[in-house]
């Protein structure tokens, strides 16, 4: 009798990467996805010729996708064309001043000198420290399992020397004088669900990551990457099942024996790789008597990322002067972050991320039209709030802000229009508290202190994705599948 397959639950980027890496090892793999399409948070909305990527839109480490194709002697370039984004980000401050970040190092230094000539050298110090963090935190430790105290103790001296205890905001403040440049170079933790005021400065390595590979965008959108990985998975023999939701895992003698689906079907599994929210996994899919480590009390101590309000919209005109990635800062920065993460207050002066993919790939919209989404970090559902009531008001607030800054005439130009809120993340992605990125990336919730990639409670249960080591963001979730491989190599040895 043949062995049961390996079961991967969740077909976002982490689940797809895990399924491909398992298949390359010769394993039989079944990939389950509760939605009707692949991608998870990276699913695609298609409406009347417009293509809206639902989630991640910034590609900073394309080699991680190349590795997945190379496992089967194939090339990413043959499946998806990666297009350069220029500038990487456009920062628009509340006083109307604009900072374009990207291009060559000299380009960045010239932009910095427009704001504060003395910050030229400070940025070089910040970048040099980012390179050291990148070498240690990403290249050396990123794909290493952190499920043993000994691993953390071994890494601790180097992390202490790099001042991992300092926040991203604290590091940037030491290097830069100008208040606006401090905002521009400390916002990166928000891309992975963290508060710059208390996210460990390890995440400043994102600067080096961007400098190393730039920022790219797939022709056809992030969904084109999802589709290419899905086609690859099916070509190499991964069984993909959409619209299949797990209601519980059947555990006996410390091992998952089967996944029980919502329709009552029982799927036996040799190993289970869970590529969803770990908080949901332990709270809802595994019985309390089978969780000696991840008790409800321990789970309740976690701090989760902010929620996200996302407004997707399209226009019957083009806005050629709007960059692909635009950050619109509000009048407050530190106080706004405290509203979102600490006070749980839904602010009326949010900072916004505006995504205009048609700046790089015009085919994301019909001729003469533009497609957008705009994202506002907001408190997660643990702070209360009723989004069915709040969403129309907040959409109008965001619309008026955009119309008065970078998108004049927006309201009269709208032709498509829908939103996602923290309730969407809770209901569609089973994200605890509707958090956009699982746990916050604080020092006490990173590496060994994050959800382990190998379950402490269940012998044959593994975790990949935003909630596990190394963390959220596309580089993090793709690398979590490499951590899975290292764990399986250890077991095989």
CSV table of C-alpha atoms in Angstrom, one decimal:
chain,number,residue,atom,x,y,z
A,1,UNK,CA,0.0,0.0,0.0
A,2,UNK,CA,1.4,3.4,-1.0
A,3,UNK,CA,2.0,6.1,1.7
A,4,UNK,CA,-0.6,8.8,2.2
A,5,UNK,CA,0.3,12.1,0.4
A,6,UNK,CA,1.7,15.2,1.8
A,7,UNK,CA,-1.2,17.7,2.4
A,8,UNK,CA,-0.6,21.4,1.9
A,9,UNK,CA,-3.4,23.6,3.2
A,10,UNK,CA,-3.6,27.0,1.6
A,11,UNK,CA,-2.6,28.0,-1.9
A,12,UNK,CA,-1.1,31.4,-1.4
A,13,UNK,CA,2.5,32.0,-2.4
A,14,UNK,CA,3.8,30.1,0.7
A,15,UNK,CA,1.6,27.1,0.0
A,16,UNK,CA,2.5,27.0,-3.7
A,17,UNK,CA,6.2,27.2,-2.8
A,18,UNK,CA,5.9,24.5,-0.2
A,19,UNK,CA,4.0,22.2,-2.6
A,20,UNK,CA,6.6,22.7,-5.3
A,21,UNK,CA,9.5,22.0,-3.0
A,22,UNK,CA,7.8,18.9,-1.6
A,23,UNK,CA,7.1,17.7,-5.2
A,24,UNK,CA,10.7,18.3,-6.2
A,25,UNK,CA,11.7,15.9,-3.4
A,26,UNK,CA,9.6,13.2,-5.0
A,27,UNK,CA,6.6,13.4,-2.6
A,28,UNK,CA,3.0,13.0,-3.6
A,29,UNK,CA,1.3,16.3,-2.8
A,30,UNK,CA,-2.3,17.4,-2.5
A,31,UNK,CA,-2.8,21.2,-2.4
A,32,UNK,CA,-6.0,22.4,-0.9
A,33,UNK,CA,-7.4,26.0,-1.2
A,34,UNK,CA,-10.7,27.0,0.3
A,35,UNK,CA,-11.3,29.9,-2.2
A,36,UNK,CA,-12.3,29.3,-5.9
A,37,UNK,CA,-8.8,30.4,-7.2
A,38,UNK,CA,-5.2,30.1,-6.3
A,39,UNK,CA,-3.3,32.9,-4.6
A,40,UNK,CA,-4.9,33.4,-1.2
A,41,UNK,CA,-4.3,37.1,-0.4
A,42,UNK,CA,-2.7,37.3,-3.8
A,43,UNK,CA,-6.0,36.4,-5.6
A,44,UNK,CA,-7.2,38.4,-8.6
A,45,UNK,CA,-10.4,40.4,-9.2
A,46,UNK,CA,-11.3,40.7,-12.9
A,47,UNK,CA,-14.0,43.2,-13.8
A,48,UNK,CA,-15.0,44.5,-17.2
A,49,UNK,CA,-11.5,44.3,-18.6
A,50,UNK,CA,-9.8,45.6,-15.4
A,51,UNK,CA,-7.3,43.4,-13.5
A,52,UNK,CA,-7.0,44.1,-9.8
A,53,UNK,CA,-4.4,42.3,-7.8
A,54,UNK,CA,-6.0,41.8,-4.4
A,55,UNK,CA,-2.8,41.9,-2.3
A,56,UNK,CA,1.0,41.9,-2.7
A,57,UNK,CA,2.2,44.2,-5.4
A,58,UNK,CA,5.9,44.7,-4.7
A,59,UNK,CA,8.5,42.1,-5.9
A,60,UNK,CA,11.9,42.7,-4.3
A,61,UNK,CA,13.5,39.2,-4.5
A,62,UNK,CA,12.7,37.7,-7.9
A,63,UNK,CA,15.4,35.0,-7.4
A,64,UNK,CA,13.1,33.2,-4.9
A,65,UNK,CA,10.6,32.7,-7.7
A,66,UNK,CA,13.4,31.7,-10.1
A,67,UNK,CA,14.5,29.0,-7.6
A,68,UNK,CA,11.0,27.4,-7.7
A,69,UNK,CA,11.1,27.0,-11.5
A,70,UNK,CA,14.8,25.8,-11.4
A,71,UNK,CA,13.7,22.9,-9.2
A,72,UNK,CA,12.2,21.4,-12.3
A,73,UNK,CA,14.8,22.7,-14.8
A,74,UNK,CA,12.5,25.5,-16.0
A,75,UNK,CA,12.9,29.3,-16.2
A,76,UNK,CA,10.8,32.0,-14.6
A,77,UNK,CA,11.5,34.2,-17.6
A,78,UNK,CA,9.7,31.7,-19.9
A,79,UNK,CA,6.6,31.9,-17.8
A,80,UNK,CA,6.4,35.5,-16.6
A,81,UNK,CA,8.0,38.7,-17.8
A,82,UNK,CA,9.3,40.8,-14.8
A,83,UNK,CA,9.2,44.6,-15.5
A,84,UNK,CA,11.3,47.2,-13.7
A,85,UNK,CA,9.4,49.8,-11.7
A,86,UNK,CA,10.7,53.4,-11.7
A,87,UNK,CA,10.7,55.0,-9.3
A,88,UNK,CA,10.3,52.2,-6.8
A,89,UNK,CA,8.2,54.5,-4.6
A,90,UNK,CA,7.0,58.1,-4.8
A,91,UNK,CA,6.5,59.7,-1.4
A,92,UNK,CA,4.1,62.6,-1.3
A,93,UNK,CA,4.2,64.5,2.0
A,94,UNK,CA,1.4,66.5,3.6
A,95,UNK,CA,3.0,69.8,2.5
A,96,UNK,CA,3.0,68.7,-1.1
A,97,UNK,CA,6.7,67.9,-1.4
A,98,UNK,CA,7.6,64.8,-3.3
A,99,UNK,CA,10.5,62.3,-2.8
A,100,UNK,CA,11.2,59.7,-5.5
A,101,UNK,CA,13.0,56.7,-4.1
A,102,UNK,CA,14.6,54.2,-6.5
A,103,UNK,CA,17.0,53.9,-9.4
A,104,UNK,CA,20.8,54.2,-8.7
A,105,UNK,CA,22.4,55.1,-5.4
A,106,UNK,CA,23.3,58.4,-6.9
A,107,UNK,CA,19.7,59.1,-7.8
A,108,UNK,CA,18.7,58.4,-4.2
A,109,UNK,CA,21.4,60.6,-2.8
A,110,UNK,CA,20.4,63.5,-5.1
A,111,UNK,CA,16.8,63.2,-3.9
A,112,UNK,CA,18.0,63.2,-0.2
A,113,UNK,CA,20.1,66.3,-0.8
A,114,UNK,CA,17.1,68.2,-2.0
A,115,UNK,CA,15.6,67.7,1.5
A,116,UNK,CA,18.6,67.8,3.7
A,117,UNK,CA,22.2,67.8,2.4
A,118,UNK,CA,23.6,66.6,5.7
A,119,UNK,CA,21.5,63.5,5.5
A,120,UNK,CA,23.4,62.2,2.5
A,121,UNK,CA,26.1,60.7,4.8
A,122,UNK,CA,23.4,59.6,7.3
A,123,UNK,CA,21.7,57.6,4.6
A,124,UNK,CA,25.0,55.9,3.6
A,125,UNK,CA,25.4,54.9,7.2
A,126,UNK,CA,21.8,53.5,7.2
A,127,UNK,CA,22.4,51.6,4.0
A,128,UNK,CA,25.7,50.1,5.3
A,129,UNK,CA,24.0,48.9,8.5
A,130,UNK,CA,21.1,47.6,6.4
A,131,UNK,CA,23.7,45.6,4.4
A,132,UNK,CA,25.0,44.1,7.6
A,133,UNK,CA,21.5,43.2,8.7
A,134,UNK,CA,20.8,41.7,5.3
A,135,UNK,CA,23.9,39.5,5.4
A,136,UNK,CA,23.0,38.2,8.9
A,137,UNK,CA,19.2,38.3,9.0
A,138,UNK,CA,18.3,37.3,5.4
A,139,UNK,CA,21.3,35.5,3.8
A,140,UNK,CA,22.5,33.6,6.8
A,141,UNK,CA,19.5,33.1,9.1
A,142,UNK,CA,16.5,33.7,6.9
A,143,UNK,CA,16.1,30.1,5.8
A,144,UNK,CA,17.4,28.5,9.0
A,145,UNK,CA,14.9,26.7,11.3
A,146,UNK,CA,14.4,28.6,14.6
A,147,UNK,CA,12.6,25.9,16.6
A,148,UNK,CA,15.4,25.3,19.1
A,149,UNK,CA,16.6,27.6,21.8
A,150,UNK,CA,20.2,26.7,20.9
A,151,UNK,CA,19.7,28.3,17.4
A,152,UNK,CA,18.6,31.5,19.0
A,153,UNK,CA,21.4,31.5,21.5
A,154,UNK,CA,23.9,31.0,18.7
A,155,UNK,CA,22.5,33.9,16.7
A,156,UNK,CA,22.0,36.2,19.8
A,157,UNK,CA,25.6,37.7,20.0
A,158,UNK,CA,25.5,38.8,16.4
A,159,UNK,CA,22.0,40.2,16.7
A,160,UNK,CA,23.0,42.1,19.8
A,161,UNK,CA,26.0,43.6,18.0
A,162,UNK,CA,23.6,44.7,15.2
A,163,UNK,CA,21.3,46.2,17.9
A,164,UNK,CA,18.3,44.1,16.9
A,165,UNK,CA,16.7,45.4,20.1
A,166,UNK,CA,16.5,48.9,18.6
A,167,UNK,CA,13.4,49.7,16.5
A,168,UNK,CA,13.4,50.6,12.8
A,169,UNK,CA,12.3,54.1,13.9
A,170,UNK,CA,15.1,54.3,16.4
A,171,UNK,CA,17.7,53.3,13.9
A,172,UNK,CA,16.5,55.7,11.2
A,173,UNK,CA,16.3,58.6,13.7
A,174,UNK,CA,20.0,58.0,14.6
A,175,UNK,CA,21.0,58.3,10.9
A,176,UNK,CA,18.7,61.0,9.5
A,177,UNK,CA,17.8,64.5,10.6
A,178,UNK,CA,15.0,65.5,8.3
A,179,UNK,CA,11.5,64.6,9.6
A,180,UNK,CA,10.2,63.7,6.2
A,181,UNK,CA,13.2,61.5,5.3
A,182,UNK,CA,12.8,59.8,8.6
A,183,UNK,CA,9.3,58.9,7.6
A,184,UNK,CA,10.3,57.8,4.1
A,185,UNK,CA,13.0,55.4,5.3
A,186,UNK,CA,11.1,54.0,8.3
A,187,UNK,CA,7.9,53.0,6.7
A,188,UNK,CA,9.1,49.6,5.4
A,189,UNK,CA,7.8,47.6,8.4
A,190,UNK,CA,4.3,48.6,7.4
A,191,UNK,CA,4.8,46.4,4.3
A,192,UNK,CA,5.1,43.4,6.6
A,193,UNK,CA,2.5,44.3,9.2
A,194,UNK,CA,4.8,46.1,11.7
A,195,UNK,CA,4.8,49.4,13.6
A,196,UNK,CA,8.0,51.2,12.7
A,197,UNK,CA,8.1,52.5,16.3
A,198,UNK,CA,8.6,49.0,17.8
A,199,UNK,CA,9.4,46.7,14.9
A,200,UNK,CA,12.9,45.2,15.4
A,201,UNK,CA,15.5,47.0,13.3
A,202,UNK,CA,16.3,43.7,11.6
A,203,UNK,CA,13.6,44.7,9.2
A,204,UNK,CA,15.7,47.6,8.0
A,205,UNK,CA,17.4,44.9,5.8
A,206,UNK,CA,14.6,45.7,3.4
A,207,UNK,CA,16.6,48.7,2.2
A,208,UNK,CA,19.5,46.4,1.2
A,209,UNK,CA,17.0,44.0,-0.4
A,210,UNK,CA,15.6,46.8,-2.6
A,211,UNK,CA,19.0,48.1,-3.4
A,212,UNK,CA,20.2,44.6,-4.4
A,213,UNK,CA,17.4,43.6,-6.8
A,214,UNK,CA,15.3,46.8,-7.2
A,215,UNK,CA,11.5,46.7,-7.4
A,216,UNK,CA,9.8,44.8,-10.2
A,217,UNK,CA,6.3,43.9,-11.3
A,218,UNK,CA,5.1,40.9,-13.4
A,219,UNK,CA,3.5,41.7,-16.7
A,220,UNK,CA,-0.2,40.8,-16.1
A,221,UNK,CA,0.1,41.6,-12.4
A,222,UNK,CA,1.0,39.6,-9.3
A,223,UNK,CA,-1.7,37.2,-10.3
A,224,UNK,CA,0.4,36.2,-13.3
A,225,UNK,CA,3.0,34.9,-10.9
A,226,UNK,CA,0.3,32.9,-9.1
A,227,UNK,CA,-1.0,31.5,-12.3
A,228,UNK,CA,2.5,30.5,-13.5
A,229,UNK,CA,3.3,28.7,-10.2
A,230,UNK,CA,-0.1,27.0,-10.3
A,231,UNK,CA,0.5,25.8,-13.9
A,232,UNK,CA,3.9,24.6,-12.9
A,233,UNK,CA,2.5,22.7,-9.9
A,234,UNK,CA,-0.1,20.9,-12.0
A,235,UNK,CA,2.5,20.2,-14.7
A,236,UNK,CA,4.8,18.4,-12.3
A,237,UNK,CA,2.0,16.4,-10.6
A,238,UNK,CA,0.7,18.3,-7.7
A,239,UNK,CA,-3.0,17.6,-7.2
A,240,UNK,CA,-4.7,21.0,-6.8
A,241,UNK,CA,-8.1,21.1,-5.2
A,242,UNK,CA,-10.0,24.5,-5.1
A,243,UNK,CA,-13.0,25.3,-3.0
A,244,UNK,CA,-12.0,22.7,-0.3
A,245,UNK,CA,-12.1,24.0,3.3
A,246,UNK,CA,-10.6,22.1,6.3
A,247,UNK,CA,-13.0,22.0,9.3
A,248,UNK,CA,-10.6,20.2,11.7
A,249,UNK,CA,-7.5,18.0,11.9
A,250,UNK,CA,-7.9,14.6,13.3
A,251,UNK,CA,-5.0,14.0,15.8
A,252,UNK,CA,-4.1,10.7,17.4
A,253,UNK,CA,-0.9,9.9,19.4
A,254,UNK,CA,0.5,13.3,18.7
A,255,UNK,CA,0.2,13.1,14.9
A,256,UNK,CA,-2.3,14.4,12.3
A,257,UNK,CA,-4.0,11.3,10.9
A,258,UNK,CA,-6.4,13.1,8.6
A,259,UNK,CA,-7.8,16.5,7.6
A,260,UNK,CA,-11.6,16.5,7.8
A,261,UNK,CA,-13.1,18.8,5.1
A,262,UNK,CA,-16.3,20.9,5.5
A,263,UNK,CA,-18.1,18.5,3.2
A,264,UNK,CA,-17.3,15.6,5.5
A,265,UNK,CA,-14.5,14.1,3.4
A,266,UNK,CA,-11.6,12.7,5.4
A,267,UNK,CA,-8.1,13.0,3.8
A,268,UNK,CA,-5.3,11.0,5.3
A,269,UNK,CA,-1.9,12.6,5.2
A,270,UNK,CA,1.7,11.6,5.8
A,271,UNK,CA,2.6,15.2,6.7
A,272,UNK,CA,0.5,18.4,6.8
A,273,UNK,CA,1.9,21.7,5.8
A,274,UNK,CA,-0.4,24.5,6.9
A,275,UNK,CA,0.0,27.7,4.9
A,276,UNK,CA,-2.6,29.9,6.6
A,277,UNK,CA,-2.9,31.9,9.7
A,278,UNK,CA,-1.3,29.9,12.6
A,279,UNK,CA,-3.6,31.6,15.1
A,280,UNK,CA,-6.6,30.2,13.3
A,281,UNK,CA,-4.9,26.8,13.0
A,282,UNK,CA,-4.4,26.3,16.7
A,283,UNK,CA,-7.6,28.0,17.8
A,284,UNK,CA,-10.0,26.3,15.4
A,285,UNK,CA,-8.6,23.3,13.6
A,286,UNK,CA,-6.8,21.4,16.5
A,287,UNK,CA,-8.7,20.4,19.6
A,288,UNK,CA,-7.6,22.0,22.9
A,289,UNK,CA,-6.6,18.6,24.3
A,290,UNK,CA,-4.1,18.1,21.5
A,291,UNK,CA,-2.4,21.5,22.2
A,292,UNK,CA,-0.1,21.3,25.3
A,293,UNK,CA,2.1,24.2,24.0
A,294,UNK,CA,-0.3,26.4,22.0
A,295,UNK,CA,-2.9,26.7,24.6
A,296,UNK,CA,-5.6,29.4,24.3
A,297,UNK,CA,-4.0,31.4,27.0
A,298,UNK,CA,-0.6,31.4,25.2
A,299,UNK,CA,-2.3,32.4,21.9
A,300,UNK,CA,-4.1,35.3,23.6
A,301,UNK,CA,-0.7,36.9,24.5
A,302,UNK,CA,0.2,37.6,20.9
A,303,UNK,CA,0.2,41.0,19.3
A,304,UNK,CA,-1.2,40.9,15.8
A,305,UNK,CA,-0.6,43.2,12.9
A,306,UNK,CA,-2.8,46.1,11.9
A,307,UNK,CA,-5.8,45.6,9.6
A,308,UNK,CA,-6.1,46.9,6.1
A,309,UNK,CA,-8.8,49.0,4.4
A,310,UNK,CA,-8.4,48.5,0.6
A,311,UNK,CA,-10.4,50.3,-2.0
A,312,UNK,CA,-10.2,49.0,-5.5
A,313,UNK,CA,-11.3,51.3,-8.2
A,314,UNK,CA,-10.9,52.1,-11.9
A,315,UNK,CA,-11.3,55.3,-14.0
A,316,UNK,CA,-12.4,56.1,-17.5
A,317,UNK,CA,-9.4,58.4,-17.9
A,318,UNK,CA,-5.6,58.0,-17.3
A,319,UNK,CA,-3.5,59.7,-14.7
A,320,UNK,CA,0.0,59.5,-16.4
A,321,UNK,CA,1.7,61.5,-13.8
A,322,UNK,CA,0.9,59.1,-11.0
A,323,UNK,CA,3.7,56.6,-10.2
A,324,UNK,CA,3.2,52.8,-9.9
A,325,UNK,CA,3.7,52.9,-6.1
A,326,UNK,CA,2.8,56.2,-4.3
A,327,UNK,CA,2.9,56.7,-0.5
A,328,UNK,CA,0.8,59.7,0.6
A,329,UNK,CA,1.7,60.7,4.2
A,330,UNK,CA,-0.8,62.3,6.4
A,331,UNK,CA,-0.1,65.3,8.7
A,332,UNK,CA,0.8,62.9,11.6
A,333,UNK,CA,3.3,60.0,11.7
A,334,UNK,CA,4.2,58.8,15.2
A,335,UNK,CA,0.7,59.7,16.6
A,336,UNK,CA,-1.0,58.0,13.7
A,337,UNK,CA,1.0,54.8,14.3
A,338,UNK,CA,0.0,54.9,17.9
A,339,UNK,CA,-3.7,55.3,16.9
A,340,UNK,CA,-3.5,52.2,14.6
A,341,UNK,CA,-1.4,49.8,16.8
A,342,UNK,CA,-1.9,50.9,20.4
A,343,UNK,CA,-5.1,53.0,20.8
A,344,UNK,CA,-7.1,51.2,18.2
A,345,UNK,CA,-8.5,54.5,16.9
A,346,UNK,CA,-9.7,54.7,13.3
A,347,UNK,CA,-8.1,58.0,12.3
A,348,UNK,CA,-9.5,60.5,9.8
A,349,UNK,CA,-6.1,61.5,8.5
A,350,UNK,CA,-4.6,58.2,7.3
A,351,UNK,CA,-1.4,57.7,5.4
A,352,UNK,CA,-2.2,55.9,2.1
A,353,UNK,CA,-0.5,53.5,-0.3
A,354,UNK,CA,-1.7,54.0,-3.8
A,355,UNK,CA,-1.1,51.2,-6.4
A,356,UNK,CA,-1.4,52.1,-10.1
A,357,UNK,CA,-0.2,49.0,-12.0
A,358,UNK,CA,-1.1,50.6,-15.3
A,359,UNK,CA,1.9,52.8,-14.9
A,360,UNK,CA,4.1,49.8,-15.6
A,361,UNK,CA,1.7,47.5,-17.5
A,362,UNK,CA,-1.1,49.4,-19.3
A,363,UNK,CA,-2.8,46.2,-20.2
A,364,UNK,CA,-4.1,45.9,-16.6
A,365,UNK,CA,-6.9,48.2,-17.8
A,366,UNK,CA,-8.7,48.9,-21.2
A,367,UNK,CA,-7.2,51.6,-23.4
A,368,UNK,CA,-7.5,55.1,-22.0
A,369,UNK,CA,-8.4,53.8,-18.5
A,370,UNK,CA,-6.5,53.2,-15.3
A,371,UNK,CA,-6.8,50.6,-12.5
A,372,UNK,CA,-5.9,51.3,-8.9
A,373,UNK,CA,-6.1,50.2,-5.4
A,374,UNK,CA,-5.5,52.4,-2.3
A,375,UNK,CA,-4.7,50.9,1.0
A,376,UNK,CA,-4.9,52.4,4.5
A,377,UNK,CA,-3.5,50.7,7.6
A,378,UNK,CA,-6.3,50.6,10.2
A,379,UNK,CA,-6.8,48.9,13.6
A,380,UNK,CA,-7.5,45.2,13.6
A,381,UNK,CA,-10.8,43.8,14.8
A,382,UNK,CA,-9.6,43.3,18.3
A,383,UNK,CA,-10.1,47.0,18.8
A,384,UNK,CA,-13.7,46.8,17.8
A,385,UNK,CA,-15.4,48.6,14.9
A,386,UNK,CA,-18.2,47.7,12.6
A,387,UNK,CA,-16.9,47.8,9.1
A,388,UNK,CA,-20.3,47.4,7.4
A,389,UNK,CA,-21.1,50.8,8.8
A,390,UNK,CA,-17.6,52.3,8.6
A,391,UNK,CA,-16.7,51.3,5.1
A,392,UNK,CA,-18.8,53.8,3.1
A,393,UNK,CA,-17.7,56.7,5.2
A,394,UNK,CA,-14.0,55.7,5.0
A,395,UNK,CA,-14.2,55.1,1.3
A,396,UNK,CA,-15.5,58.7,0.9
A,397,UNK,CA,-12.8,60.1,3.2
A,398,UNK,CA,-10.1,58.3,1.1
A,399,UNK,CA,-11.7,59.4,-2.2
A,400,UNK,CA,-11.7,63.1,-1.1
A,401,UNK,CA,-8.1,62.8,0.0
A,402,UNK,CA,-7.0,61.3,-3.3
A,403,UNK,CA,-9.1,63.8,-5.3
A,404,UNK,CA,-7.5,66.8,-3.5
A,405,UNK,CA,-3.9,65.5,-4.0
A,406,UNK,CA,-2.9,63.2,-6.9
A,407,UNK,CA,-6.2,62.2,-8.6
A,408,UNK,CA,-8.2,65.4,-9.5
A,409,UNK,CA,-11.6,64.7,-10.8
A,410,UNK,CA,-11.6,61.1,-9.4
A,411,UNK,CA,-15.2,60.8,-8.3
A,412,UNK,CA,-16.6,61.7,-11.8
A,413,UNK,CA,-14.1,59.4,-13.5
A,414,UNK,CA,-15.0,56.2,-11.5
A,415,UNK,CA,-16.2,53.2,-13.4
A,416,UNK,CA,-15.4,50.3,-11.0
A,417,UNK,CA,-15.4,50.4,-7.2
A,418,UNK,CA,-15.3,47.9,-4.4
A,419,UNK,CA,-13.6,47.5,-1.0
A,420,UNK,CA,-12.0,45.0,1.3
A,421,UNK,CA,-11.8,45.6,5.1
A,422,UNK,CA,-10.4,43.7,8.1
A,423,UNK,CA,-13.7,41.7,8.1
A,424,UNK,CA,-12.8,40.6,4.5
A,425,UNK,CA,-9.5,39.3,5.8
A,426,UNK,CA,-11.3,37.5,8.7
A,427,UNK,CA,-14.0,35.9,6.5
A,428,UNK,CA,-12.1,35.2,3.3
A,429,UNK,CA,-8.6,34.4,4.6
A,430,UNK,CA,-9.5,33.2,8.1
A,431,UNK,CA,-7.1,35.7,9.5
A,432,UNK,CA,-7.4,36.1,13.3
A,433,UNK,CA,-8.8,39.6,14.2
A,434,UNK,CA,-8.8,40.4,10.5
A,435,UNK,CA,-5.0,41.2,10.7
A,436,UNK,CA,-3.4,41.8,7.4
A,437,UNK,CA,-0.1,40.1,8.2
A,438,UNK,CA,-0.6,37.7,11.1
A,439,UNK,CA,1.7,38.6,14.0
A,440,UNK,CA,3.5,41.9,14.4
A,441,UNK,CA,7.3,41.5,13.7
A,442,UNK,CA,8.5,42.7,17.1
A,443,UNK,CA,11.7,41.3,18.5
A,444,UNK,CA,9.7,39.1,20.9
A,445,UNK,CA,7.7,37.8,18.0
A,446,UNK,CA,10.5,37.1,15.6
A,447,UNK,CA,12.7,34.0,14.9
A,448,UNK,CA,12.5,31.6,17.8
A,449,UNK,CA,9.7,33.6,19.4
A,450,UNK,CA,7.4,33.4,16.3
A,451,UNK,CA,5.2,30.5,15.4
A,452,UNK,CA,7.7,27.6,14.7
A,453,UNK,CA,7.8,26.1,11.2
A,454,UNK,CA,7.6,22.7,12.9
A,455,UNK,CA,4.7,22.4,15.3
A,456,UNK,CA,5.6,22.1,19.0
A,457,UNK,CA,2.4,20.1,19.6
A,458,UNK,CA,1.9,17.8,16.5
A,459,UNK,CA,4.8,15.7,15.2
A,460,UNK,CA,3.9,15.8,11.5
A,461,UNK,CA,2.5,19.3,11.2
A,462,UNK,CA,4.5,22.1,9.7
A,463,UNK,CA,3.8,25.8,9.1
A,464,UNK,CA,4.7,28.2,6.3
A,465,UNK,CA,3.6,31.7,5.5
A,466,UNK,CA,3.4,35.1,7.1
A,467,UNK,CA,2.9,33.9,10.7
A,468,UNK,CA,6.0,31.7,10.9
A,469,UNK,CA,9.7,32.4,10.6
A,470,UNK,CA,11.0,34.4,8.8
A,471,UNK,CA,7.9,36.5,8.6
A,472,UNK,CA,5.5,38.3,6.3
A,473,UNK,CA,6.1,39.8,2.8
A,474,UNK,CA,6.8,37.8,-0.3
A,475,UNK,CA,10.5,37.2,0.5
A,476,UNK,CA,9.5,36.0,3.9
A,477,UNK,CA,6.7,33.6,2.9
A,478,UNK,CA,8.7,32.1,0.0
A,479,UNK,CA,11.7,31.6,2.3
A,480,UNK,CA,9.5,29.8,4.9
A,481,UNK,CA,9.1,27.0,2.4
A,482,UNK,CA,12.9,26.8,2.3
A,483,UNK,CA,12.9,26.5,6.1
A,484,UNK,CA,10.4,23.6,5.6
A,485,UNK,CA,12.9,21.8,3.4
A,486,UNK,CA,15.7,22.2,5.9
A,487,UNK,CA,13.5,20.7,8.6
A,488,UNK,CA,12.8,17.7,6.3
A,489,UNK,CA,16.5,17.3,5.5
A,490,UNK,CA,17.3,17.2,9.3
A,491,UNK,CA,14.7,14.5,9.8
A,492,UNK,CA,16.0,12.5,6.8
A,493,UNK,CA,19.5,12.7,8.2
